[in-house]
DNA sequence: ACCATAAAGTCAAGTAGCTTGACCATCAAT
DNA sequence: ATTGATGGTCAAGCTACTTGACTTTATGGT
């Protein structure tokens, strides 16, 4: 592997990831959810199954818990999540999605499927599947929110 | 393609891209270049062949020219680039890499080759090649500096 | 040749999202 | 019961970015 090929792969990877995030975000906006940034989507992904604490969210996003708390404030203000008392720990609070929060999560799923579908048209479904599995083997533990 | 699979692909793509950027950055630091952020590397990539104007750089990075100008200021202060008069346009200034700038660029190439080499150990060279070509066909025009 | 418009760059001020630091309430282990 | 660790918030500060205003030089039409 020559250096220039490694750089070409890096650039292609960044371009693909950037374009995907952009398209998902546009799809979400097109479905009527405004005032959100991609970072909020990363948060929704963590909150989706059963909710999470602010600290969980901070770890997931790779930021301080103060930053995660501010992000939750914002989502509460916009009606996408709410803070509920934690069933097992009186210090903690469980942040869960509201109705609009779930709707937005579904919209993001749809937008993602749409964006990836466009790739299937170019590569074919089999190769897209191969792509996903190769990436999963490469970076199973990569940061969710790459910061740079 | 189901929605959940699209999200899995998105997550894997982001994780891989994030990890790659992180590793390249660490490799650059390990080679003795400090005080730099990944964004500077994206700038180097544009400056590498023959230099570029601040406006070129701004377009490449997807930021305002003021932001690009500030970034150049910083790189000048740290000795990685210098501003030279533009040969064809007295308004413009050509930003070019200095010796240390070139050395840092080579270090980044090496670090990238190292990181991608680790992937080859997992996937095999052929599949990594396939990955690169699939990504290039998917997102030839993606943003260099995904912002989120 | 002249003027109007556009483009390259910089200075200055404001902003948004993050950080560090300090603090309180609660948990868990001795 | 005491001590240290953990979840969360408040407050202040930092930094990379933005918008706005301006100067200098290029470009194109008349």
mmCIF file of C-alpha atoms (C1' of nucleotides) in Angstrom:
data_model
loop_
_atom_site.group_PDB
_atom_site.id
_atom_site.type_symbol
_atom_site.label_atom_id
_atom_site.label_comp_id
_atom_site.label_asym_id
_atom_site.label_seq_id
_atom_site.Cartn_x
_atom_site.Cartn_y
_atom_site.Cartn_z
ATOM 1 C CA UNK A 1 0.000 0.000 0.000
ATOM 2 C CA UNK A 2 1.513 3.259 -1.093
ATOM 3 C CA UNK A 3 1.041 6.445 0.876
ATOM 4 C CA UNK A 4 -0.923 8.151 -1.852
ATOM 5 C CA UNK A 5 -3.386 5.276 -1.949
ATOM 6 C CA UNK A 6 -3.825 5.496 1.793
ATOM 7 C CA UNK A 7 -4.566 9.206 1.476
ATOM 8 C CA UNK A 8 -7.022 8.517 -1.348
ATOM 9 C CA UNK A 9 -8.843 6.027 0.843
ATOM 10 C CA UNK A 10 -8.886 8.444 3.752
ATOM 11 C CA UNK A 11 -10.255 11.230 1.613
ATOM 12 C CA UNK A 12 -12.899 8.970 0.106
ATOM 13 C CA UNK A 13 -13.941 7.748 3.527
ATOM 14 C CA UNK A 14 -14.260 11.263 4.870
ATOM 15 C CA UNK A 15 -16.143 12.400 1.789
ATOM 16 C CA UNK A 16 -18.584 9.510 2.018
ATOM 17 C CA UNK A 17 -19.165 9.971 5.731
ATOM 18 C CA UNK A 18 -19.602 13.721 5.351
ATOM 19 C CA UNK A 19 -22.006 13.368 2.469
ATOM 20 C CA UNK A 20 -24.044 10.778 4.307
ATOM 21 C CA UNK A 21 -24.408 12.922 7.417
ATOM 22 C CA UNK A 22 -25.348 15.867 5.242
ATOM 23 C CA UNK A 23 -27.988 13.898 3.350
ATOM 24 C CA UNK A 24 -29.526 12.408 6.445
ATOM 25 C CA UNK A 25 -29.698 15.856 7.951
ATOM 26 C CA UNK A 26 -31.327 17.268 4.825
ATOM 27 C CA UNK A 27 -33.815 14.420 4.824
ATOM 28 C CA UNK A 28 -34.726 15.125 8.425
ATOM 29 C CA UNK A 29 -35.214 18.812 7.669
ATOM 30 C CA UNK A 30 -37.282 17.938 4.600
ATOM 31 C CA UNK A 31 -39.575 15.940 6.870
ATOM 32 C CA UNK A 32 -40.268 19.022 8.920
ATOM 33 C CA UNK A 33 -37.879 18.765 11.866
ATOM 34 C CA UNK A 34 -36.027 22.022 12.218
ATOM 35 C CA UNK A 35 -33.566 23.542 14.604
ATOM 36 C CA UNK A 36 -31.627 20.308 14.884
ATOM 37 C CA UNK A 37 -28.001 19.541 14.120
ATOM 38 C CA UNK A 38 -26.441 16.192 13.265
ATOM 39 C CA UNK A 39 -25.089 15.993 16.813
ATOM 40 C CA UNK A 40 -28.668 15.757 18.036
ATOM 41 C CA UNK A 41 -29.167 12.754 15.806
ATOM 42 C CA UNK A 42 -26.223 11.017 17.449
ATOM 43 C CA UNK A 43 -27.871 11.691 20.782
ATOM 44 C CA UNK A 44 -31.204 10.293 19.586
ATOM 45 C CA UNK A 45 -29.440 7.099 18.548
ATOM 46 C CA UNK A 46 -28.304 6.582 22.128
ATOM 47 C CA UNK A 47 -31.611 7.559 23.688
ATOM 48 C CA UNK A 48 -33.754 5.547 21.311
ATOM 49 C CA UNK A 49 -34.104 2.157 22.949
ATOM 50 C CA UNK A 50 -34.821 2.910 26.609
ATOM 51 C CA UNK A 51 -33.428 6.340 27.361
ATOM 52 C CA UNK A 52 -30.104 7.109 28.984
ATOM 53 C CA UNK A 53 -28.577 9.274 31.667
ATOM 54 C CA UNK A 54 -26.724 12.454 30.866
ATOM 55 C CA UNK A 55 -23.458 10.740 31.729
ATOM 56 C CA UNK A 56 -24.215 7.844 29.364
ATOM 57 C CA UNK A 57 -24.902 10.362 26.662
ATOM 58 C CA UNK A 58 -21.683 12.241 27.368
ATOM 59 C CA UNK A 59 -19.642 9.060 27.027
ATOM 60 C CA UNK A 60 -21.462 8.125 23.844
ATOM 61 C CA UNK A 61 -20.896 11.521 22.267
ATOM 62 C CA UNK A 62 -17.355 11.922 23.506
ATOM 63 C CA UNK A 63 -17.994 15.201 25.314
ATOM 64 C CA UNK A 64 -18.128 16.327 28.934
ATOM 65 C CA UNK A 65 -21.278 15.681 30.893
ATOM 66 C CA UNK A 66 -21.796 19.436 31.117
ATOM 67 C CA UNK A 67 -21.916 19.643 27.331
ATOM 68 C CA UNK A 68 -24.271 16.671 27.189
ATOM 69 C CA UNK A 69 -26.489 18.332 29.799
ATOM 70 C CA UNK A 70 -26.675 21.515 27.735
ATOM 71 C CA UNK A 71 -27.582 19.489 24.673
ATOM 72 C CA UNK A 72 -30.367 17.796 26.637
ATOM 73 C CA UNK A 73 -31.578 21.209 27.838
ATOM 74 C CA UNK A 74 -31.893 22.262 24.252
ATOM 75 C CA UNK A 75 -33.747 19.100 23.232
ATOM 76 C CA UNK A 76 -36.109 19.489 26.183
ATOM 77 C CA UNK A 77 -36.775 23.091 25.200
ATOM 78 C CA UNK A 78 -37.614 21.957 21.679
ATOM 79 C CA UNK A 79 -39.823 19.152 22.900
ATOM 80 C CA UNK A 80 -37.873 16.150 21.636
ATOM 81 C CA UNK A 81 -36.914 14.627 24.987
ATOM 82 C CA UNK A 82 -37.822 14.878 28.656
ATOM 83 C CA UNK A 83 -36.050 14.201 31.923
ATOM 84 C CA UNK A 84 -37.680 11.643 34.141
ATOM 85 C CA UNK A 85 -36.586 10.453 37.564
ATOM 86 C CA UNK A 86 -34.326 7.444 37.375
ATOM 87 C CA UNK A 87 -36.032 4.295 38.684
ATOM 88 C CA UNK A 88 -32.946 2.923 40.438
ATOM 89 C CA UNK A 89 -30.819 5.923 41.324
ATOM 90 C CA UNK A 90 -32.110 9.092 42.937
ATOM 91 C CA UNK A 91 -29.058 11.045 41.812
ATOM 92 C CA UNK A 92 -29.597 10.260 38.172
ATOM 93 C CA UNK A 93 -32.296 11.313 35.747
ATOM 94 C CA UNK A 94 -33.388 9.264 32.802
ATOM 95 C CA UNK A 95 -33.571 11.193 29.559
ATOM 96 C CA UNK A 96 -36.185 9.698 27.242
ATOM 97 C CA UNK A 97 -37.594 10.565 23.835
ATOM 98 C CA UNK A 98 -41.029 12.195 23.590
ATOM 99 C CA UNK A 99 -43.494 11.575 20.776
ATOM 100 C CA UNK A 100 -41.863 14.152 18.499
ATOM 101 C CA UNK A 101 -38.494 12.692 19.476
ATOM 102 C CA UNK A 102 -39.547 9.272 18.242
ATOM 103 C CA UNK A 103 -41.021 10.768 15.090
ATOM 104 C CA UNK A 104 -37.753 12.539 14.381
ATOM 105 C CA UNK A 105 -35.803 9.339 14.963
ATOM 106 C CA UNK A 106 -37.989 7.528 12.463
ATOM 107 C CA UNK A 107 -37.506 10.370 9.988
ATOM 108 C CA UNK A 108 -33.736 10.015 10.359
ATOM 109 C CA UNK A 109 -33.995 6.282 9.748
ATOM 110 C CA UNK A 110 -35.968 6.916 6.601
ATOM 111 C CA UNK A 111 -33.544 9.559 5.399
ATOM 112 C CA UNK A 112 -30.627 7.209 6.020
ATOM 113 C CA UNK A 113 -32.331 4.432 4.086
ATOM 114 C CA UNK A 114 -32.933 6.874 1.258
ATOM 115 C CA UNK A 115 -29.313 8.010 1.152
ATOM 116 C CA UNK A 116 -27.958 4.493 1.290
ATOM 117 C CA UNK A 117 -30.497 3.466 -1.327
ATOM 118 C CA UNK A 118 -28.933 5.959 -3.702
ATOM 119 C CA UNK A 119 -25.620 4.205 -3.165
ATOM 120 C CA UNK A 120 -27.221 0.850 -3.930
ATOM 121 C CA UNK A 121 -28.226 2.234 -7.300
ATOM 122 C CA UNK A 122 -24.563 2.863 -8.046
ATOM 123 C CA UNK A 123 -22.875 -0.106 -6.435
ATOM 124 C CA UNK A 124 -25.593 -2.709 -6.231
ATOM 125 C CA UNK A 125 -27.035 -4.046 -3.006
ATOM 126 C CA UNK A 126 -24.503 -6.812 -2.628
ATOM 127 C CA UNK A 127 -21.540 -4.468 -2.701
ATOM 128 C CA UNK A 128 -23.192 -2.077 -0.272
ATOM 129 C CA UNK A 129 -23.696 -5.003 2.074
ATOM 130 C CA UNK A 130 -20.031 -5.888 1.652
ATOM 131 C CA UNK A 131 -19.100 -2.308 2.389
ATOM 132 C CA UNK A 132 -21.042 -2.317 5.613
ATOM 133 C CA UNK A 133 -19.482 -5.535 6.797
ATOM 134 C CA UNK A 134 -15.969 -4.471 5.911
ATOM 135 C CA UNK A 135 -16.430 -1.224 7.827
ATOM 136 C CA UNK A 136 -17.868 -3.013 10.825
ATOM 137 C CA UNK A 137 -14.859 -5.293 10.964
ATOM 138 C CA UNK A 138 -12.477 -2.382 10.633
ATOM 139 C CA UNK A 139 -13.808 0.047 13.198
ATOM 140 C CA UNK A 140 -16.190 -1.595 15.620
ATOM 141 C CA UNK A 141 -15.140 0.819 18.357
ATOM 142 C CA UNK A 142 -14.696 4.041 16.461
ATOM 143 C CA UNK A 143 -15.865 7.326 17.947
ATOM 144 C CA UNK A 144 -19.493 8.136 17.278
ATOM 145 C CA UNK A 145 -18.927 11.815 16.961
ATOM 146 C CA UNK A 146 -15.577 12.349 15.262
ATOM 147 C CA UNK A 147 -14.303 15.687 16.495
ATOM 148 C CA UNK A 148 -12.098 17.792 14.282
ATOM 149 C CA UNK B 1 -32.449 -2.268 2.394
ATOM 150 C CA UNK B 2 -34.057 -1.905 5.774
ATOM 151 C CA UNK B 3 -33.741 1.254 7.806
ATOM 152 C CA UNK B 4 -31.784 -0.385 10.578
ATOM 153 C CA UNK B 5 -29.215 -1.618 8.093
ATOM 154 C CA UNK B 6 -28.847 1.864 6.685
ATOM 155 C CA UNK B 7 -28.228 3.197 10.167
ATOM 156 C CA UNK B 8 -25.705 0.455 10.829
ATOM 157 C CA UNK B 9 -23.841 1.396 7.669
ATOM 158 C CA UNK B 10 -23.935 5.062 8.609
ATOM 159 C CA UNK B 11 -22.614 4.369 12.071
ATOM 160 C CA UNK B 12 -19.864 2.131 10.739
ATOM 161 C CA UNK B 13 -18.858 4.723 8.186
ATOM 162 C CA UNK B 14 -18.672 7.450 10.785
ATOM 163 C CA UNK B 15 -16.779 5.230 13.176
ATOM 164 C CA UNK B 16 -14.236 4.268 10.532
ATOM 165 C CA UNK B 17 -13.752 7.835 9.354
ATOM 166 C CA UNK B 18 -13.421 9.120 12.892
ATOM 167 C CA UNK B 19 -10.961 6.464 13.882
ATOM 168 C CA UNK B 20 -8.883 7.075 10.773
ATOM 169 C CA UNK B 21 -8.650 10.813 11.394
ATOM 170 C CA UNK B 22 -7.758 10.146 15.000
ATOM 171 C CA UNK B 23 -5.008 7.689 14.091
ATOM 172 C CA UNK B 24 -3.500 9.892 11.434
ATOM 173 C CA UNK B 25 -3.456 12.736 13.897
ATOM 174 C CA UNK B 26 -1.802 10.587 16.541
ATOM 175 C CA UNK B 27 0.767 9.430 14.006
ATOM 176 C CA UNK B 28 1.583 13.012 13.107
ATOM 177 C CA UNK B 29 1.980 13.931 16.768
ATOM 178 C CA UNK B 30 4.150 10.844 17.338
ATOM 179 C CA UNK B 31 6.438 12.094 14.579
ATOM 180 C CA UNK B 32 7.019 15.294 16.484
ATOM 181 C CA UNK B 33 4.560 17.766 14.976
ATOM 182 C CA UNK B 34 2.602 19.420 17.726
ATOM 183 C CA UNK B 35 0.063 22.148 18.045
ATOM 184 C CA UNK B 36 -1.800 20.957 14.968
ATOM 185 C CA UNK B 37 -5.385 19.832 14.544
ATOM 186 C CA UNK B 38 -6.832 17.563 11.876
ATOM 187 C CA UNK B 39 -8.256 20.636 10.158
ATOM 188 C CA UNK B 40 -4.702 21.753 9.465
ATOM 189 C CA UNK B 41 -4.075 18.470 7.729
ATOM 190 C CA UNK B 42 -7.013 19.106 5.420
ATOM 191 C CA UNK B 43 -5.460 22.464 4.616
ATOM 192 C CA UNK B 44 -2.060 20.881 3.911
ATOM 193 C CA UNK B 45 -3.708 18.520 1.457
ATOM 194 C CA UNK B 46 -4.934 21.496 -0.560
ATOM 195 C CA UNK B 47 -1.671 23.422 -0.296
ATOM 196 C CA UNK B 48 0.574 20.479 -1.059
ATOM 197 C CA UNK B 49 0.965 20.533 -4.818
ATOM 198 C CA UNK B 50 1.578 24.176 -5.694
ATOM 199 C CA UNK B 51 0.085 26.271 -2.952
ATOM 200 C CA UNK B 52 -3.295 27.962 -2.995
ATOM 201 C CA UNK B 53 -4.933 31.264 -2.203
ATOM 202 C CA UNK B 54 -6.848 31.859 0.987
ATOM 203 C CA UNK B 55 -10.085 31.795 -0.973
ATOM 204 C CA UNK B 56 -9.192 28.447 -2.576
ATOM 205 C CA UNK B 57 -8.525 27.109 0.855
ATOM 206 C CA UNK B 58 -11.802 28.450 2.216
ATOM 207 C CA UNK B 59 -13.749 26.706 -0.542
ATOM 208 C CA UNK B 60 -11.824 23.491 -0.006
ATOM 209 C CA UNK B 61 -12.452 23.495 3.731
ATOM 210 C CA UNK B 62 -16.027 24.681 3.505
ATOM 211 C CA UNK B 63 -15.515 27.741 5.720
ATOM 212 C CA UNK B 64 -15.513 31.494 5.187
ATOM 213 C CA UNK B 65 -12.383 33.100 3.828
ATOM 214 C CA UNK B 66 -11.960 34.924 7.122
ATOM 215 C CA UNK B 67 -11.776 31.601 8.918
ATOM 216 C CA UNK B 68 -9.335 30.286 6.327
ATOM 217 C CA UNK B 69 -7.241 33.417 6.737
ATOM 218 C CA UNK B 70 -7.075 32.936 10.495
ATOM 219 C CA UNK B 71 -6.039 29.330 9.990
ATOM 220 C CA UNK B 72 -3.265 30.468 7.661
ATOM 221 C CA UNK B 73 -2.160 33.051 10.229
ATOM 222 C CA UNK B 74 -1.801 30.273 12.743
ATOM 223 C CA UNK B 75 0.154 28.046 10.358
ATOM 224 C CA UNK B 76 2.444 30.958 9.472
ATOM 225 C CA UNK B 77 3.050 31.652 13.149
ATOM 226 C CA UNK B 78 3.982 28.011 13.643
ATOM 227 C CA UNK B 79 6.243 27.966 10.632
ATOM 228 C CA UNK B 80 4.401 25.479 8.423
ATOM 229 C CA UNK B 81 3.397 27.817 5.590
ATOM 230 C CA UNK B 82 4.225 31.264 4.255
ATOM 231 C CA UNK B 83 2.393 33.858 2.213
ATOM 232 C CA UNK B 84 4.048 34.825 -1.030
ATOM 233 C CA UNK B 85 2.886 37.386 -3.560
ATOM 234 C CA UNK B 86 0.700 35.856 -6.218
ATOM 235 C CA UNK B 87 2.478 35.740 -9.602
ATOM 236 C CA UNK B 88 -0.602 36.653 -11.643
ATOM 237 C CA UNK B 89 -2.838 38.641 -9.327
ATOM 238 C CA UNK B 90 -1.682 41.496 -7.123
ATOM 239 C CA UNK B 91 -4.770 41.209 -4.925
ATOM 240 C CA UNK B 92 -4.119 37.599 -4.078
ATOM 241 C CA UNK B 93 -1.375 35.962 -2.062
ATOM 242 C CA UNK B 94 -0.156 32.460 -2.652
ATOM 243 C CA UNK B 95 0.042 30.354 0.490
ATOM 244 C CA UNK B 96 2.755 27.704 0.178
ATOM 245 C CA UNK B 97 4.212 25.049 2.447
ATOM 246 C CA UNK B 98 7.607 25.648 4.053
ATOM 247 C CA UNK B 99 10.163 22.911 4.742
ATOM 248 C CA UNK B 100 8.509 21.916 8.021
ATOM 249 C CA UNK B 101 5.173 22.067 6.236
ATOM 250 C CA UNK B 102 6.336 19.516 3.696
ATOM 251 C CA UNK B 103 7.837 17.356 6.417
ATOM 252 C CA UNK B 104 4.533 17.373 8.269
ATOM 253 C CA UNK B 105 2.669 16.467 5.113
ATOM 254 C CA UNK B 106 4.962 13.498 4.558
ATOM 255 C CA UNK B 107 4.456 12.474 8.182
ATOM 256 C CA UNK B 108 0.700 12.534 7.658
ATOM 257 C CA UNK B 109 1.065 10.375 4.540
ATOM 258 C CA UNK B 110 3.095 7.870 6.508
ATOM 259 C CA UNK B 111 0.626 7.852 9.371
ATOM 260 C CA UNK B 112 -2.232 7.304 6.944
ATOM 261 C CA UNK B 113 -0.399 4.416 5.302
ATOM 262 C CA UNK B 114 0.190 2.941 8.734
ATOM 263 C CA UNK B 115 -3.455 3.209 9.745
ATOM 264 C CA UNK B 116 -4.701 1.767 6.491
ATOM 265 C CA UNK B 117 -2.069 -0.941 6.747
ATOM 266 C CA UNK B 118 -3.657 -2.052 10.000
ATOM 267 C CA UNK B 119 -6.926 -2.437 8.126
ATOM 268 C CA UNK B 120 -5.211 -4.531 5.471
ATOM 269 C CA UNK B 121 -4.163 -6.933 8.207
ATOM 270 C CA UNK B 122 -7.830 -7.459 9.027
ATOM 271 C CA UNK B 123 -9.458 -7.364 5.622
ATOM 272 C CA UNK B 124 -6.652 -8.211 3.228
ATOM 273 C CA UNK B 125 -5.244 -5.851 0.649
ATOM 274 C CA UNK B 126 -7.694 -6.798 -2.056
ATOM 275 C CA UNK B 127 -10.723 -5.952 0.033
ATOM 276 C CA UNK B 128 -9.204 -2.653 1.148
ATOM 277 C CA UNK B 129 -8.655 -1.794 -2.497
ATOM 278 C CA UNK B 130 -12.277 -2.691 -3.171
ATOM 279 C CA UNK B 131 -13.341 -0.499 -0.282
ATOM 280 C CA UNK B 132 -11.457 2.452 -1.667
ATOM 281 C CA UNK B 133 -12.952 2.081 -5.106
ATOM 282 C CA UNK B 134 -16.467 1.620 -3.824
ATOM 283 C CA UNK B 135 -16.147 4.767 -1.721
ATOM 284 C CA UNK B 136 -14.718 6.746 -4.609
ATOM 285 C CA UNK B 137 -17.656 5.789 -6.789
ATOM 286 C CA UNK B 138 -20.111 6.675 -4.049
ATOM 287 C CA UNK B 139 -18.915 10.080 -2.945
ATOM 288 C CA UNK B 140 -16.532 11.638 -5.428
ATOM 289 C CA UNK B 141 -17.690 15.107 -4.452
ATOM 290 C CA UNK B 142 -18.223 14.809 -0.753
ATOM 291 C CA UNK B 143 -17.223 17.596 1.606
ATOM 292 C CA UNK B 144 -13.601 17.484 2.698
ATOM 293 C CA UNK B 145 -14.307 18.743 6.147
ATOM 294 C CA UNK B 146 -17.607 17.288 7.296
ATOM 295 C CA UNK B 147 -19.008 19.723 9.810
ATOM 296 C CA UNK B 148 -21.153 18.491 12.648
ATOM 297 C "C1'" DA C 1 -9.591 55.381 -21.393
ATOM 298 C "C1'" DC C 2 -13.100 55.291 -17.900
ATOM 299 C "C1'" DC C 3 -16.243 53.701 -14.914
ATOM 300 C "C1'" DA C 4 -18.982 50.079 -12.538
ATOM 301 C "C1'" DT C 5 -18.940 45.810 -10.672
ATOM 302 C "C1'" DA C 6 -16.779 41.894 -8.807
ATOM 303 C "C1'" DA C 7 -13.225 39.486 -6.367
ATOM 304 C "C1'" DA C 8 -9.016 38.771 -2.892
ATOM 305 C "C1'" DG C 9 -7.852 39.752 1.475
ATOM 306 C "C1'" DT C 10 -7.942 41.717 6.143
ATOM 307 C "C1'" DC C 11 -9.738 43.999 10.545
ATOM 308 C "C1'" DA C 12 -13.124 43.916 14.058
ATOM 309 C "C1'" DA C 13 -16.822 42.278 16.731
ATOM 310 C "C1'" DG C 14 -20.128 38.814 17.891
ATOM 311 C "C1'" DT C 15 -21.659 33.850 18.538
ATOM 312 C "C1'" DA C 16 -22.207 28.893 19.588
ATOM 313 C "C1'" DG C 17 -20.586 24.855 21.423
ATOM 314 C "C1'" DC C 18 -17.541 23.322 23.957
ATOM 315 C "C1'" DT C 19 -14.270 23.292 28.216
ATOM 316 C "C1'" DT C 20 -12.612 23.647 33.204
ATOM 317 C "C1'" DG C 21 -13.761 24.439 37.991
ATOM 318 C "C1'" DA C 22 -16.779 24.447 41.885
ATOM 319 C "C1'" DC C 23 -20.503 22.692 44.088
ATOM 320 C "C1'" DC C 24 -24.613 19.711 46.039
ATOM 321 C "C1'" DA C 25 -27.092 15.318 46.447
ATOM 322 C "C1'" DT C 26 -26.897 10.492 46.537
ATOM 323 C "C1'" DC C 27 -24.776 6.023 46.338
ATOM 324 C "C1'" DA C 28 -21.634 2.263 47.871
ATOM 325 C "C1'" DA C 29 -18.159 0.221 50.760
ATOM 326 C "C1'" DT C 30 -15.903 -0.221 54.665
ATOM 327 C "C1'" DA D 1 -21.341 6.290 60.489
ATOM 328 C "C1'" DT D 2 -17.860 7.979 57.727
ATOM 329 C "C1'" DT D 3 -15.457 8.421 53.519
ATOM 330 C "C1'" DG D 4 -14.788 8.501 48.815
ATOM 331 C "C1'" DA D 5 -16.926 8.004 44.278
ATOM 332 C "C1'" DT D 6 -20.627 9.162 41.090
ATOM 333 C "C1'" DG D 7 -24.706 11.844 38.719
ATOM 334 C "C1'" DG D 8 -25.986 16.264 37.816
ATOM 335 C "C1'" DT D 9 -26.029 21.302 37.538
ATOM 336 C "C1'" DC D 10 -24.361 26.276 37.748
ATOM 337 C "C1'" DA D 11 -21.042 29.571 36.308
ATOM 338 C "C1'" DA D 12 -17.293 31.364 33.798
ATOM 339 C "C1'" DG D 13 -13.947 31.091 30.132
ATOM 340 C "C1'" DC D 14 -12.040 29.612 25.643
ATOM 341 C "C1'" DT D 15 -11.765 28.898 20.676
ATOM 342 C "C1'" DA D 16 -12.955 28.171 16.213
ATOM 343 C "C1'" DC D 17 -16.066 29.938 13.712
ATOM 344 C "C1'" DT D 18 -19.450 33.638 11.864
ATOM 345 C "C1'" DT D 19 -21.236 38.289 9.919
ATOM 346 C "C1'" DG D 20 -20.218 42.979 8.571
ATOM 347 C "C1'" DA D 21 -17.399 46.689 6.957
ATOM 348 C "C1'" DC D 22 -13.525 48.108 4.475
ATOM 349 C "C1'" DT D 23 -9.254 48.512 1.087
ATOM 350 C "C1'" DT D 24 -6.940 47.133 -2.955
ATOM 351 C "C1'" DT D 25 -6.786 45.175 -7.429
ATOM 352 C "C1'" DA D 26 -8.863 42.939 -11.462
ATOM 353 C "C1'" DT D 27 -12.374 42.679 -15.180
ATOM 354 C "C1'" DG D 28 -15.697 43.923 -18.659
ATOM 355 C "C1'" DG D 29 -18.700 47.081 -21.046
ATOM 356 C "C1'" DT D 30 -19.223 51.478 -23.191
#
